Amino acid sequence: MRHFLRDDDLTPREQTAVLEMTATLRADRFALRPLDGPRSVAVIFDKPTLRTQVSFVTAIVELGGYPMVVDGNLAKIGVRESISDVANVLGRQMTAIVWRTHAQSRIEEMAAVAGVPVINALTDSYHPCQVLADLATVAQHRGGVGALAGQTLAYVGDGSNNMAHSYLLGGATAGMHVRIGCPGIFVPDPRIVADATARAAQTGGSVTVLDDRDQTLAGADVVATDTWVSMGREDEAAQREAPFVPFRLDAGGMALAAPDAIVLHCLPAYRGKEVTAEVLDGPQSVIWDEAENRLHAQKAILAFLLDNV
Ligand code: NVA
C-alpha cells in the first residue's frame, strides 16, 4: 500500500513518472479513468480550503469517481472518535482518502490503519500536492520534466512552514538546488533539512538554508514565497510581521534572480506582505498555471497510487 504523506514518499524516478503523467493529463484531461464505477474518494478538511477542495473534487470526478467531501468540523476526527476508528470505517468504503489536517502524526496514523491510499492535502509539516504542482509548473515553463534537475529554486519567507519543508524534499527529489532564505527564528526543521540533503546527494541537487534574502535570490531560476502566517498561526500574526519584512519578495529582489526567473506562490497571497502586487501580478509570475496544475498533478498522484496498491 502506497501513500503520499510527504514529498520524498516518491522516489526520484517515481516523481518523474508522476510529473510526466501530469503533463499528459494537462494535454488530455480525460486520458485516465481509474475511479470508474464511480469509486468514492474521501476528501476531508480540518483546515480552510479553496484550491485544494476545488482541484481534488474536479480531479476525482474527471478520473471517473465520486468525491465524498467531509467537513472536519463535523467529523471531529480524533475528538468524537479515534483516528484509527475513522480509518477503519473509511477504509471499508472509500478507494482512497485525501486529508488536510494539523499534525503530521494524524495522517500517519490514518495511513497506518485505513488499508487504502492516503494523500496529504496539507499538514502543519508538509504540502506535497502543492509542490508536485509547482514542479509541474516549472517543467511546463522550462521545456519538460527533464529540465528540472539543476534548476535553482529560491524560497524566501517562513522557512519553518509546510511549503518550505515540501520544497526542500520535493525539490531535492527533482535534483534541484533548493535555497531557503528565512529569519533565524523561522528555520526549517533540521531533520527535514537532513532528509532533503540525503535525497539531494542521490539526485545531484543541493539544499541551502540562508538568513539573507538577497543571497537566496541571487541568480535563481525559480522564485517562491508563501504567507508569513500559516493556517493555525493567526494568533501570532502581529509578532510575525517584523522578522519577515526583510524577506519580502519585491522588484528589487527579483532583479537579483535570473532575468527569466519565474515566480511561484501557492496562494492565498497577501499582497504587500510576503510579496508585492507588482511581482505577484507581474510578467514573471506563473501563479495561475501553478493553481491549474494542482488539478493535473493530483489526478496523476491519485492514478499512481491506485496503480500501486
Ligand atoms: N503555509 C500555508 C499554505 C497555504 C496553502 C498554510 O499552511 O496556511
mmCIF file of C-alpha atoms and ligand atoms in Angstrom:
data_model
loop_
_atom_site.group_PDB
_atom_site.id
_atom_site.type_symbol
_atom_site.label_atom_id
_atom_site.label_comp_id
_atom_site.label_asym_id
_atom_site.label_seq_id
_atom_site.Cartn_x
_atom_site.Cartn_y
_atom_site.Cartn_z
ATOM 1 C CA MET A 1 0.000 0.000 0.000
ATOM 2 C CA ARG A 2 1.478 3.329 -1.085
ATOM 3 C CA HIS A 3 0.641 6.727 0.398
ATOM 4 C CA PHE A 4 1.676 10.320 -0.371
ATOM 5 C CA LEU A 5 2.234 11.816 3.066
ATOM 6 C CA ARG A 6 5.436 13.736 2.339
ATOM 7 C CA ASP A 7 7.276 14.662 -0.833
ATOM 8 C CA ASP A 8 10.005 12.037 -0.509
ATOM 9 C CA ASP A 9 7.441 9.225 -0.420
ATOM 10 C CA LEU A 10 8.063 9.249 -4.196
ATOM 11 C CA THR A 11 11.494 8.140 -5.375
ATOM 12 C CA PRO A 12 13.128 10.441 -7.934
ATOM 13 C CA ARG A 13 12.104 8.031 -10.706
ATOM 14 C CA GLU A 14 8.512 7.860 -9.446
ATOM 15 C CA GLN A 15 8.305 11.640 -9.111
ATOM 16 C CA THR A 16 9.437 11.964 -12.723
ATOM 17 C CA ALA A 17 6.739 9.499 -13.822
ATOM 18 C CA VAL A 18 4.034 11.381 -11.888
ATOM 19 C CA LEU A 19 5.174 14.706 -13.374
ATOM 20 C CA GLU A 20 5.179 13.216 -16.884
ATOM 21 C CA MET A 21 1.645 11.961 -16.252
ATOM 22 C CA THR A 22 0.700 15.438 -15.002
ATOM 23 C CA ALA A 23 1.762 16.892 -18.371
ATOM 24 C CA THR A 24 -0.149 14.161 -20.219
ATOM 25 C CA LEU A 25 -3.308 14.926 -18.242
ATOM 26 C CA ARG A 26 -2.884 18.653 -18.858
ATOM 27 C CA ALA A 27 -2.917 17.930 -22.590
ATOM 28 C CA ASP A 28 -5.718 15.321 -22.413
ATOM 29 C CA ARG A 29 -7.851 15.766 -19.321
ATOM 30 C CA PHE A 30 -9.798 12.523 -19.658
ATOM 31 C CA ALA A 31 -6.893 10.235 -20.591
ATOM 32 C CA LEU A 32 -7.240 8.152 -17.392
ATOM 33 C CA ARG A 33 -10.333 6.752 -15.645
ATOM 34 C CA PRO A 34 -9.013 4.715 -12.684
ATOM 35 C CA LEU A 35 -12.002 5.645 -10.496
ATOM 36 C CA ASP A 36 -14.632 4.494 -12.998
ATOM 37 C CA GLY A 37 -17.550 2.955 -11.192
ATOM 38 C CA PRO A 38 -17.806 5.552 -9.727
ATOM 39 C CA ARG A 39 -15.495 4.647 -6.854
ATOM 40 C CA SER A 40 -15.544 7.058 -3.901
ATOM 41 C CA VAL A 41 -12.626 9.060 -2.519
ATOM 42 C CA ALA A 42 -13.000 10.808 0.850
ATOM 43 C CA VAL A 43 -11.732 14.413 0.849
ATOM 44 C CA ILE A 44 -11.557 15.664 4.436
ATOM 45 C CA PHE A 45 -10.739 19.200 5.597
ATOM 46 C CA ASP A 46 -9.765 20.075 9.165
ATOM 47 C CA LYS A 47 -8.470 23.488 7.968
ATOM 48 C CA PRO A 48 -9.771 26.102 5.492
ATOM 49 C CA THR A 49 -9.536 25.400 1.765
ATOM 50 C CA LEU A 50 -10.399 26.706 -1.660
ATOM 51 C CA ARG A 51 -7.934 25.434 -4.293
ATOM 52 C CA THR A 52 -7.468 22.076 -2.657
ATOM 53 C CA GLN A 53 -11.185 21.308 -2.426
ATOM 54 C CA VAL A 54 -11.901 22.536 -5.951
ATOM 55 C CA SER A 55 -8.949 20.714 -7.500
ATOM 56 C CA PHE A 56 -9.450 17.397 -5.687
ATOM 57 C CA VAL A 57 -13.200 17.312 -6.360
ATOM 58 C CA THR A 58 -12.596 18.083 -10.032
ATOM 59 C CA ALA A 59 -9.732 15.579 -10.196
ATOM 60 C CA ILE A 60 -11.787 12.748 -8.689
ATOM 61 C CA VAL A 61 -14.774 13.455 -10.945
ATOM 62 C CA GLU A 62 -12.586 13.625 -14.062
ATOM 63 C CA LEU A 63 -10.961 10.297 -13.110
ATOM 64 C CA GLY A 64 -14.455 8.766 -13.112
ATOM 65 C CA GLY A 65 -15.004 8.741 -9.348
ATOM 66 C CA TYR A 66 -17.180 10.311 -6.665
ATOM 67 C CA PRO A 67 -15.669 12.876 -4.257
ATOM 68 C CA MET A 68 -17.055 12.398 -0.736
ATOM 69 C CA VAL A 69 -16.237 15.780 0.830
ATOM 70 C CA VAL A 70 -16.170 15.558 4.639
ATOM 71 C CA ASP A 71 -16.204 18.668 6.836
ATOM 72 C CA GLY A 72 -13.632 18.069 9.539
ATOM 73 C CA ASN A 73 -15.511 20.398 11.886
ATOM 74 C CA LEU A 74 -18.455 17.975 11.799
ATOM 75 C CA ALA A 75 -16.409 14.778 11.820
ATOM 76 C CA LYS A 76 -14.047 15.991 14.595
ATOM 77 C CA ILE A 77 -11.627 13.174 13.868
ATOM 78 C CA GLY A 78 -9.639 12.271 16.979
ATOM 79 C CA VAL A 79 -12.186 14.027 19.241
ATOM 80 C CA ARG A 80 -15.528 12.330 18.601
ATOM 81 C CA GLU A 81 -13.745 9.082 17.823
ATOM 82 C CA SER A 82 -10.199 7.949 17.345
ATOM 83 C CA ILE A 83 -8.301 8.375 14.095
ATOM 84 C CA SER A 84 -7.952 4.600 13.835
ATOM 85 C CA ASP A 85 -11.730 4.049 14.196
ATOM 86 C CA VAL A 86 -12.338 6.605 11.425
ATOM 87 C CA ALA A 87 -9.643 4.966 9.293
ATOM 88 C CA ASN A 88 -11.330 1.568 9.666
ATOM 89 C CA VAL A 89 -14.730 2.968 8.672
ATOM 90 C CA LEU A 90 -13.406 4.911 5.662
ATOM 91 C CA GLY A 91 -11.140 2.079 4.543
ATOM 92 C CA ARG A 92 -14.142 -0.256 4.138
ATOM 93 C CA GLN A 93 -15.941 2.120 1.778
ATOM 94 C CA MET A 94 -13.504 4.540 0.171
ATOM 95 C CA THR A 95 -10.987 3.814 -2.593
ATOM 96 C CA ALA A 96 -8.617 6.465 -1.239
ATOM 97 C CA ILE A 97 -8.520 9.165 1.432
ATOM 98 C CA VAL A 98 -7.381 12.766 0.951
ATOM 99 C CA TRP A 99 -6.922 14.665 4.214
ATOM 100 C CA ARG A 100 -5.948 18.223 5.179
ATOM 101 C CA THR A 101 -5.196 18.261 8.871
ATOM 102 C CA HIS A 102 -2.898 19.579 11.605
ATOM 103 C CA ALA A 103 -0.117 17.342 12.959
ATOM 104 C CA GLN A 104 1.658 15.030 10.526
ATOM 105 C CA SER A 105 1.242 12.236 13.089
ATOM 106 C CA ARG A 106 -2.525 12.315 12.476
ATOM 107 C CA ILE A 107 -2.234 11.495 8.777
ATOM 108 C CA GLU A 108 0.450 8.902 9.503
ATOM 109 C CA GLU A 109 -1.989 7.159 11.867
ATOM 110 C CA MET A 110 -4.747 7.280 9.243
ATOM 111 C CA ALA A 111 -2.423 5.745 6.652
ATOM 112 C CA ALA A 112 -1.253 3.021 9.025
ATOM 113 C CA VAL A 113 -4.808 1.756 9.571
ATOM 114 C CA ALA A 114 -7.003 2.677 6.572
ATOM 115 C CA GLY A 115 -5.904 -0.037 4.142
ATOM 116 C CA VAL A 116 -6.365 2.353 1.190
ATOM 117 C CA PRO A 117 -4.004 5.027 -0.204
ATOM 118 C CA VAL A 118 -3.893 8.231 1.852
ATOM 119 C CA ILE A 119 -2.862 11.590 0.349
ATOM 120 C CA ASN A 120 -1.660 14.594 2.359
ATOM 121 C CA ALA A 121 -3.678 17.634 1.279
ATOM 122 C CA LEU A 122 -1.570 19.834 3.672
ATOM 123 C CA THR A 123 -0.477 19.320 7.236
ATOM 124 C CA ASP A 124 1.439 21.602 9.580
ATOM 125 C CA SER A 125 4.639 19.989 8.262
ATOM 126 C CA TYR A 126 4.194 19.419 4.504
ATOM 127 C CA HIS A 127 2.147 20.368 1.428
ATOM 128 C CA PRO A 128 3.350 17.756 -1.071
ATOM 129 C CA CYS A 129 0.481 18.087 -3.580
ATOM 130 C CA GLN A 130 1.248 21.792 -3.935
ATOM 131 C CA VAL A 131 4.938 21.192 -4.547
ATOM 132 C CA LEU A 132 4.125 18.498 -7.105
ATOM 133 C CA ALA A 133 2.029 21.124 -8.912
ATOM 134 C CA ASP A 134 4.864 23.639 -8.532
ATOM 135 C CA LEU A 135 7.393 21.236 -10.064
ATOM 136 C CA ALA A 136 4.942 20.564 -12.898
ATOM 137 C CA THR A 137 4.721 24.326 -13.441
ATOM 138 C CA VAL A 138 8.495 24.701 -13.590
ATOM 139 C CA ALA A 139 8.646 21.810 -16.076
ATOM 140 C CA GLN A 140 5.883 23.449 -18.146
ATOM 141 C CA HIS A 141 7.884 26.680 -18.387
ATOM 142 C CA ARG A 142 11.332 25.114 -18.800
ATOM 143 C CA GLY A 143 10.753 22.635 -21.623
ATOM 144 C CA GLY A 144 9.771 19.490 -19.733
ATOM 145 C CA VAL A 145 10.337 17.350 -16.669
ATOM 146 C CA GLY A 146 13.900 16.588 -17.756
ATOM 147 C CA ALA A 147 14.789 20.259 -17.296
ATOM 148 C CA LEU A 148 14.029 20.330 -13.563
ATOM 149 C CA ALA A 149 17.357 18.893 -12.400
ATOM 150 C CA GLY A 150 19.920 21.644 -11.973
ATOM 151 C CA GLN A 151 17.413 24.484 -11.653
ATOM 152 C CA THR A 152 17.877 26.735 -8.622
ATOM 153 C CA LEU A 153 14.685 27.211 -6.607
ATOM 154 C CA ALA A 154 14.826 30.063 -4.089
ATOM 155 C CA TYR A 155 12.104 30.277 -1.445
ATOM 156 C CA VAL A 156 12.042 33.352 0.800
ATOM 157 C CA GLY A 157 9.877 33.826 3.888
ATOM 158 C CA ASP A 158 8.766 31.383 6.574
ATOM 159 C CA GLY A 159 11.383 28.638 6.497
ATOM 160 C CA SER A 160 9.615 26.686 9.220
ATOM 161 C CA ASN A 161 6.317 26.107 7.417
ATOM 162 C CA ASN A 162 4.862 23.292 5.329
ATOM 163 C CA MET A 163 5.776 24.860 1.962
ATOM 164 C CA ALA A 164 9.442 25.323 2.899
ATOM 165 C CA HIS A 165 9.638 21.703 4.056
ATOM 166 C CA SER A 166 7.972 20.402 0.923
ATOM 167 C CA TYR A 167 10.202 22.491 -1.343
ATOM 168 C CA LEU A 168 13.218 21.003 0.442
ATOM 169 C CA LEU A 169 12.107 17.396 -0.026
ATOM 170 C CA GLY A 170 10.337 17.710 -3.376
ATOM 171 C CA GLY A 171 12.964 19.969 -4.928
ATOM 172 C CA ALA A 172 15.811 17.735 -3.772
ATOM 173 C CA THR A 173 13.988 14.720 -5.207
ATOM 174 C CA ALA A 174 13.819 16.536 -8.553
ATOM 175 C CA GLY A 175 17.586 17.243 -8.461
ATOM 176 C CA MET A 176 17.107 20.973 -7.944
ATOM 177 C CA HIS A 177 19.272 23.329 -5.935
ATOM 178 C CA VAL A 178 16.879 24.397 -3.195
ATOM 179 C CA ARG A 179 17.653 27.551 -1.223
ATOM 180 C CA ILE A 180 15.547 28.614 1.737
ATOM 181 C CA GLY A 181 16.007 32.236 2.840
ATOM 182 C CA CYS A 182 14.413 32.934 6.231
ATOM 183 C CA PRO A 183 14.877 34.680 9.585
ATOM 184 C CA GLY A 184 16.939 32.669 12.079
ATOM 185 C CA ILE A 185 13.900 32.118 14.313
ATOM 186 C CA PHE A 186 11.835 30.584 11.486
ATOM 187 C CA VAL A 187 14.208 27.986 10.037
ATOM 188 C CA PRO A 188 13.224 24.567 8.643
ATOM 189 C CA ASP A 189 13.132 21.512 10.891
ATOM 190 C CA PRO A 190 16.756 20.241 10.904
ATOM 191 C CA ARG A 191 15.571 16.626 10.482
ATOM 192 C CA ILE A 192 13.837 17.592 7.237
ATOM 193 C CA VAL A 193 16.915 19.505 6.058
ATOM 194 C CA ALA A 194 18.947 16.342 6.754
ATOM 195 C CA ASP A 195 16.484 14.164 4.813
ATOM 196 C CA ALA A 196 16.489 16.618 1.902
ATOM 197 C CA THR A 197 20.290 16.768 1.924
ATOM 198 C CA ALA A 198 20.455 12.972 1.756
ATOM 199 C CA ARG A 199 17.973 12.936 -1.133
ATOM 200 C CA ALA A 200 19.899 15.697 -2.941
ATOM 201 C CA ALA A 201 23.069 13.611 -2.670
ATOM 202 C CA GLN A 202 21.306 10.940 -4.766
ATOM 203 C CA THR A 203 19.935 13.308 -7.399
ATOM 204 C CA GLY A 204 22.738 15.836 -7.878
ATOM 205 C CA GLY A 205 20.708 18.575 -6.237
ATOM 206 C CA SER A 206 21.585 20.582 -3.144
ATOM 207 C CA VAL A 207 19.986 22.188 -0.118
ATOM 208 C CA THR A 208 20.986 25.508 1.472
ATOM 209 C CA VAL A 209 19.393 27.500 4.308
ATOM 210 C CA LEU A 210 20.377 31.179 4.436
ATOM 211 C CA ASP A 211 19.314 34.105 6.608
ATOM 212 C CA ASP A 212 19.757 36.653 3.828
ATOM 213 C CA ARG A 213 17.102 37.306 1.181
ATOM 214 C CA ASP A 214 19.433 38.712 -1.456
ATOM 215 C CA GLN A 215 21.905 35.827 -1.270
ATOM 216 C CA THR A 216 18.982 33.417 -1.520
ATOM 217 C CA LEU A 217 17.585 35.053 -4.644
ATOM 218 C CA ALA A 218 20.900 35.667 -6.460
ATOM 219 C CA GLY A 219 20.756 34.012 -9.889
ATOM 220 C CA ALA A 220 17.722 31.854 -9.010
ATOM 221 C CA ASP A 221 15.737 30.257 -11.853
ATOM 222 C CA VAL A 222 12.574 29.833 -9.791
ATOM 223 C CA VAL A 223 11.494 32.172 -7.003
ATOM 224 C CA ALA A 224 8.801 31.291 -4.476
ATOM 225 C CA THR A 225 7.263 32.641 -1.310
ATOM 226 C CA ASP A 226 4.292 31.925 0.950
ATOM 227 C CA THR A 227 2.296 33.636 3.658
ATOM 228 C CA TRP A 228 4.087 34.627 6.847
ATOM 229 C CA VAL A 229 1.058 33.435 8.849
ATOM 230 C CA SER A 230 0.083 29.861 8.042
ATOM 231 C CA MET A 231 -3.310 28.433 8.958
ATOM 232 C CA GLY A 232 -3.431 27.829 12.699
ATOM 233 C CA ARG A 233 -0.851 30.569 13.426
ATOM 234 C CA GLU A 234 -3.272 33.507 13.198
ATOM 235 C CA ASP A 235 -2.742 34.414 16.876
ATOM 236 C CA GLU A 236 0.939 35.095 16.113
ATOM 237 C CA ALA A 237 0.237 37.419 13.157
ATOM 238 C CA ALA A 238 1.423 40.599 14.920
ATOM 239 C CA GLN A 239 4.756 39.168 16.119
ATOM 240 C CA ARG A 240 5.377 37.503 12.766
ATOM 241 C CA GLU A 241 5.430 40.731 10.741
ATOM 242 C CA ALA A 242 8.751 42.397 11.694
ATOM 243 C CA PRO A 243 11.140 39.423 11.300
ATOM 244 C CA PHE A 244 9.824 38.684 7.813
ATOM 245 C CA VAL A 245 9.816 42.188 6.305
ATOM 246 C CA PRO A 246 13.465 41.851 5.118
ATOM 247 C CA PHE A 247 12.400 38.655 3.272
ATOM 248 C CA ARG A 248 9.569 40.249 1.279
ATOM 249 C CA LEU A 249 9.658 39.363 -2.420
ATOM 250 C CA ASP A 250 9.674 42.663 -4.308
ATOM 251 C CA ALA A 251 11.001 44.058 -7.590
ATOM 252 C CA GLY A 252 14.407 44.693 -6.008
ATOM 253 C CA GLY A 253 14.634 41.036 -5.026
ATOM 254 C CA MET A 254 13.517 39.878 -8.466
ATOM 255 C CA ALA A 255 16.264 41.995 -10.052
ATOM 256 C CA LEU A 256 18.790 39.700 -8.328
ATOM 257 C CA ALA A 257 17.274 36.486 -9.727
ATOM 258 C CA ALA A 258 17.941 35.174 -13.247
ATOM 259 C CA PRO A 259 16.397 37.516 -15.844
ATOM 260 C CA ASP A 260 13.977 34.764 -16.962
ATOM 261 C CA ALA A 261 13.145 33.598 -13.426
ATOM 262 C CA ILE A 262 9.559 32.522 -12.818
ATOM 263 C CA VAL A 263 7.582 33.348 -9.680
ATOM 264 C CA LEU A 264 5.522 30.805 -7.745
ATOM 265 C CA HIS A 265 3.092 31.303 -4.862
ATOM 266 C CA CYS A 266 0.817 28.557 -3.549
ATOM 267 C CA LEU A 267 -1.892 31.134 -2.626
ATOM 268 C CA PRO A 268 -3.642 32.601 -0.740
ATOM 269 C CA ALA A 269 -1.282 35.553 -1.214
ATOM 270 C CA TYR A 270 -1.125 38.713 0.873
ATOM 271 C CA ARG A 271 -0.045 41.468 -1.488
ATOM 272 C CA GLY A 272 2.155 43.992 0.286
ATOM 273 C CA LYS A 273 3.191 41.441 2.932
ATOM 274 C CA GLU A 274 5.256 38.469 1.683
ATOM 275 C CA VAL A 275 5.073 39.642 -1.949
ATOM 276 C CA THR A 276 4.362 42.926 -3.690
ATOM 277 C CA ALA A 277 1.473 43.138 -6.137
ATOM 278 C CA GLU A 278 3.975 44.247 -8.782
ATOM 279 C CA VAL A 279 5.762 40.881 -8.560
ATOM 280 C CA LEU A 280 2.759 38.622 -7.935
ATOM 281 C CA ASP A 281 0.774 40.125 -10.805
ATOM 282 C CA GLY A 282 3.795 40.859 -12.988
ATOM 283 C CA PRO A 283 5.086 39.210 -16.168
ATOM 284 C CA GLN A 284 7.320 36.655 -14.417
ATOM 285 C CA SER A 285 4.504 35.290 -12.275
ATOM 286 C CA VAL A 286 3.085 31.890 -13.283
ATOM 287 C CA ILE A 287 0.694 31.526 -10.344
ATOM 288 C CA TRP A 288 -2.397 30.754 -12.425
ATOM 289 C CA ASP A 289 -0.635 27.906 -14.255
ATOM 290 C CA GLU A 290 0.521 26.751 -10.831
ATOM 291 C CA ALA A 291 -3.039 26.777 -9.447
ATOM 292 C CA GLU A 292 -4.336 24.904 -12.530
ATOM 293 C CA ASN A 293 -1.574 22.327 -12.178
ATOM 294 C CA ARG A 294 -2.966 21.311 -8.774
ATOM 295 C CA LEU A 295 -5.734 19.561 -10.731
ATOM 296 C CA HIS A 296 -3.458 17.744 -13.155
ATOM 297 C CA ALA A 297 -0.845 16.811 -10.539
ATOM 298 C CA GLN A 298 -3.436 15.459 -8.107
ATOM 299 C CA LYS A 299 -5.002 13.335 -10.838
ATOM 300 C CA ALA A 300 -1.541 11.982 -11.597
ATOM 301 C CA ILE A 301 -0.714 11.137 -7.964
ATOM 302 C CA LEU A 302 -4.130 9.537 -7.432
ATOM 303 C CA ALA A 303 -3.673 7.428 -10.570
ATOM 304 C CA PHE A 304 -0.143 6.480 -9.499
ATOM 305 C CA LEU A 305 -1.232 5.354 -6.034
ATOM 306 C CA LEU A 306 -4.227 3.421 -7.365
ATOM 307 C CA ASP A 307 -1.905 1.671 -9.795
ATOM 308 C CA ASN A 308 0.445 0.659 -6.997
ATOM 309 C CA VAL A 309 -1.940 -0.710 -4.318
HETATM 310 N N1 NVA B 1 1.691 27.731 4.505
HETATM 311 C C1 NVA B 1 0.298 27.956 4.173
HETATM 312 C C2 NVA B 1 -0.057 27.276 2.890
HETATM 313 C C3 NVA B 1 -1.461 27.549 2.413
HETATM 314 C C4 NVA B 1 -1.844 26.767 1.182
HETATM 315 C C5 NVA B 1 -0.579 27.474 5.309
HETATM 316 O O1 NVA B 1 -0.320 26.393 5.841
HETATM 317 O O2 NVA B 1 -1.545 28.160 5.650
#
